[in-house]
Amino acid sequence: MKKMSIEKLYKIFVYVALISLAISIIVPVAWVFVSSLKTNAEFQGSPWTLPMSFYFQNFIDAFEKAHMAEYLLNSVIVTALGLILLVIIALPASYVLARFDFAGKKIINTLFMAGLFINVNYIVVPIFLMLLDWDDVIYNLFGQTFFLDNIFVLAVVYASTALPFTIYLLSGYFKTLPKAYEEAAFIDGCGYFKTLIKVMAPMAKPSIITVILFNFLAFWNEYIIALTLMPGASKTLPVGLVTLSKGQMAAANYGQLYAGLVIVMLPTLILYILVQKKLTQGMTLGGLKD
């Protein structure tokens, strides 16, 4: 009886903790969505009151006057390019490191593992100075710059800084897959590359989706690197949101500010809802070991 009561108390504690955590997350998010539909006059009363009507003009003003449409497009391009480059590079690298033995493998693995302990924010200044030096060389030769204020270069930096974590996660998943699948593919005449694309990559799909989601969140919400490497008028969404925040708070125009927050959050929420099941599989499932 005593053991049963302890188990019940523990379950009650877990449920209370989870419900409290869910409320602490849902309430602020819902409040931001509700506030984005309020007129400026409605912010003068209680912040918890519902809007009298859906005031979508806040989103129109955020897109047109605050250039959030341009910032949104930049973030979409940078994130998509970064993810494409990351998967193209990390997938074969992870497969080779996980499934083959060759000279220098331990050194390469050690270097990638060491990259897990490097905070990208600490090396953003050296990256900026390196790109600035390269721009000086190009400017002296051609009279133009290339590396700074370049969305493609920013995507390359994002992909390169995410390689250690991505390779670590994917190689760990590849190690759990049975070798029988590769042997069957080789018997059927598949080479190494075709085996990776046709056999191993589809089996690692949950892990690949997990990597894409985690890195999407990192690229989409990244601020410091984008602020440093894009010093001109072209900005990504998080940097543009900070600019919008400063301007609208000074003007006491909170509707546009909350509309900007919704624009930043909505793609992330939609993506997470769409791939939630695959994300759980990627974090919990491996394969059958030999």
mmCIF file with all atom_site columns, N, CA and C in Angstrom, residues 9-28 272:
data_model
loop_
_atom_site.group_PDB
_atom_site.id
_atom_site.type_symbol
_atom_site.label_atom_id
_atom_site.label_alt_id
_atom_site.label_comp_id
_atom_site.label_asym_id
_atom_site.label_entity_id
_atom_site.label_seq_id
_atom_site.pdbx_PDB_ins_code
_atom_site.Cartn_x
_atom_site.Cartn_y
_atom_site.Cartn_z
_atom_site.occupancy
_atom_site.B_iso_or_equiv
_atom_site.pdbx_formal_charge
_atom_site.auth_seq_id
_atom_site.auth_comp_id
_atom_site.auth_asym_id
_atom_site.auth_atom_id
_atom_site.pdbx_PDB_model_num
ATOM 1  N N  . LEU A 1 9   ? 1.760 9.408  -5.901  1.00 0.00 ? 9   LEU A N  1
ATOM 2  C CA . LEU A 1 9   ? 2.256 10.763 -5.635  1.00 0.00 ? 9   LEU A CA 1
ATOM 3  C C  . LEU A 1 9   ? 3.278 11.180 -6.697  1.00 0.00 ? 9   LEU A C  1
ATOM 4  N N  . TYR A 1 10  ? 4.098 10.235 -7.097  1.00 0.00 ? 10  TYR A N  1
ATOM 5  C CA . TYR A 1 10  ? 5.096 10.537 -8.125  1.00 0.00 ? 10  TYR A CA 1
ATOM 6  C C  . TYR A 1 10  ? 4.416 10.868 -9.459  1.00 0.00 ? 10  TYR A C  1
ATOM 7  N N  . LYS A 1 11  ? 3.385 10.083 -9.831  1.00 0.00 ? 11  LYS A N  1
ATOM 8  C CA . LYS A 1 11  ? 2.660 10.362 -11.071 1.00 0.00 ? 11  LYS A CA 1
ATOM 9  C C  . LYS A 1 11  ? 1.976 11.725 -11.013 1.00 0.00 ? 11  LYS A C  1
ATOM 10 N N  . ILE A 1 12  ? 1.377 12.037 -9.861  1.00 0.00 ? 12  ILE A N  1
ATOM 11 C CA . ILE A 1 12  ? 0.730 13.344 -9.701  1.00 0.00 ? 12  ILE A CA 1
ATOM 12 C C  . ILE A 1 12  ? 1.747 14.468 -9.849  1.00 0.00 ? 12  ILE A C  1
ATOM 13 N N  . PHE A 1 13  ? 2.922 14.273 -9.236  1.00 0.00 ? 13  PHE A N  1
ATOM 14 C CA . PHE A 1 13  ? 3.986 15.279 -9.348  1.00 0.00 ? 13  PHE A CA 1
ATOM 15 C C  . PHE A 1 13  ? 4.414 15.475 -10.800 1.00 0.00 ? 13  PHE A C  1
ATOM 16 N N  . VAL A 1 14  ? 4.561 14.359 -11.536 1.00 0.00 ? 14  VAL A N  1
ATOM 17 C CA . VAL A 1 14  ? 4.978 14.438 -12.938 1.00 0.00 ? 14  VAL A CA 1
ATOM 18 C C  . VAL A 1 14  ? 3.925 15.168 -13.764 1.00 0.00 ? 14  VAL A C  1
ATOM 19 N N  . TYR A 1 15  ? 2.650 14.811 -13.555 1.00 0.00 ? 15  TYR A N  1
ATOM 20 C CA . TYR A 1 15  ? 1.578 15.468 -14.311 1.00 0.00 ? 15  TYR A CA 1
ATOM 21 C C  . TYR A 1 15  ? 1.505 16.957 -14.000 1.00 0.00 ? 15  TYR A C  1
ATOM 22 N N  . VAL A 1 16  ? 1.623 17.303 -12.746 1.00 0.00 ? 16  VAL A N  1
ATOM 23 C CA . VAL A 1 16  ? 1.577 18.717 -12.354 1.00 0.00 ? 16  VAL A CA 1
ATOM 24 C C  . VAL A 1 16  ? 2.743 19.482 -12.975 1.00 0.00 ? 16  VAL A C  1
ATOM 25 N N  . ALA A 1 17  ? 3.926 18.869 -12.947 1.00 0.00 ? 17  ALA A N  1
ATOM 26 C CA . ALA A 1 17  ? 5.107 19.519 -13.515 1.00 0.00 ? 17  ALA A CA 1
ATOM 27 C C  . ALA A 1 17  ? 4.953 19.709 -15.019 1.00 0.00 ? 17  ALA A C  1
ATOM 28 N N  . LEU A 1 18  ? 4.459 18.677 -15.720 1.00 0.00 ? 18  LEU A N  1
ATOM 29 C CA . LEU A 1 18  ? 4.289 18.776 -17.167 1.00 0.00 ? 18  LEU A CA 1
ATOM 30 C C  . LEU A 1 18  ? 3.217 19.793 -17.543 1.00 0.00 ? 18  LEU A C  1
ATOM 31 N N  . ILE A 1 19  ? 2.107 19.792 -16.816 1.00 0.00 ? 19  ILE A N  1
ATOM 32 C CA . ILE A 1 19  ? 1.041 20.758 -17.091 1.00 0.00 ? 19  ILE A CA 1
ATOM 33 C C  . ILE A 1 19  ? 1.524 22.182 -16.835 1.00 0.00 ? 19  ILE A C  1
ATOM 34 N N  . SER A 1 20  ? 2.274 22.361 -15.746 1.00 0.00 ? 20  SER A N  1
ATOM 35 C CA . SER A 1 20  ? 2.802 23.698 -15.436 1.00 0.00 ? 20  SER A CA 1
ATOM 36 C C  . SER A 1 20  ? 3.772 24.159 -16.528 1.00 0.00 ? 20  SER A C  1
ATOM 37 N N  . LEU A 1 21  ? 4.622 23.236 -17.002 1.00 0.00 ? 21  LEU A N  1
ATOM 38 C CA . LEU A 1 21  ? 5.562 23.574 -18.070 1.00 0.00 ? 21  LEU A CA 1
ATOM 39 C C  . LEU A 1 21  ? 4.820 23.924 -19.356 1.00 0.00 ? 21  LEU A C  1
ATOM 40 N N  . ALA A 1 22  ? 3.781 23.139 -19.676 1.00 0.00 ? 22  ALA A N  1
ATOM 41 C CA . ALA A 1 22  ? 3.007 23.410 -20.890 1.00 0.00 ? 22  ALA A CA 1
ATOM 42 C C  . ALA A 1 22  ? 2.324 24.775 -20.816 1.00 0.00 ? 22  ALA A C  1
ATOM 43 N N  . ILE A 1 23  ? 1.765 25.097 -19.650 1.00 0.00 ? 23  ILE A N  1
ATOM 44 C CA . ILE A 1 23  ? 1.097 26.389 -19.484 1.00 0.00 ? 23  ILE A CA 1
ATOM 45 C C  . ILE A 1 23  ? 2.098 27.532 -19.615 1.00 0.00 ? 23  ILE A C  1
ATOM 46 N N  . SER A 1 24  ? 3.293 27.343 -19.041 1.00 0.00 ? 24  SER A N  1
ATOM 47 C CA . SER A 1 24  ? 4.311 28.397 -19.096 1.00 0.00 ? 24  SER A CA 1
ATOM 48 C C  . SER A 1 24  ? 4.785 28.660 -20.521 1.00 0.00 ? 24  SER A C  1
ATOM 49 N N  . ILE A 1 25  ? 4.611 27.679 -21.411 1.00 0.00 ? 25  ILE A N  1
ATOM 50 C CA . ILE A 1 25  ? 5.003 27.847 -22.816 1.00 0.00 ? 25  ILE A CA 1
ATOM 51 C C  . ILE A 1 25  ? 3.822 28.338 -23.654 1.00 0.00 ? 25  ILE A C  1
ATOM 52 N N  . ILE A 1 26  ? 2.657 27.730 -23.458 1.00 0.00 ? 26  ILE A N  1
ATOM 53 C CA . ILE A 1 26  ? 1.494 28.038 -24.296 1.00 0.00 ? 26  ILE A CA 1
ATOM 54 C C  . ILE A 1 26  ? 0.975 29.450 -24.052 1.00 0.00 ? 26  ILE A C  1
ATOM 55 N N  . VAL A 1 27  ? 0.917 29.865 -22.784 1.00 0.00 ? 27  VAL A N  1
ATOM 56 C CA . VAL A 1 27  ? 0.342 31.178 -22.470 1.00 0.00 ? 27  VAL A CA 1
ATOM 57 C C  . VAL A 1 27  ? 1.114 32.325 -23.124 1.00 0.00 ? 27  VAL A C  1
ATOM 58 N N  . PRO A 1 28  ? 2.456 32.402 -23.016 1.00 0.00 ? 28  PRO A N  1
ATOM 59 C CA . PRO A 1 28  ? 3.160 33.498 -23.696 1.00 0.00 ? 28  PRO A CA 1
ATOM 60 C C  . PRO A 1 28  ? 3.012 33.474 -25.215 1.00 0.00 ? 28  PRO A C  1
ATOM 61 N N  . TYR A 1 272 ? 7.578 22.237 -36.914 1.00 0.00 ? 272 TYR A N  1
ATOM 62 C CA . TYR A 1 272 ? 7.618 21.280 -35.807 1.00 0.00 ? 272 TYR A CA 1
ATOM 63 C C  . TYR A 1 272 ? 6.360 20.417 -35.785 1.00 0.00 ? 272 TYR A C  1
#
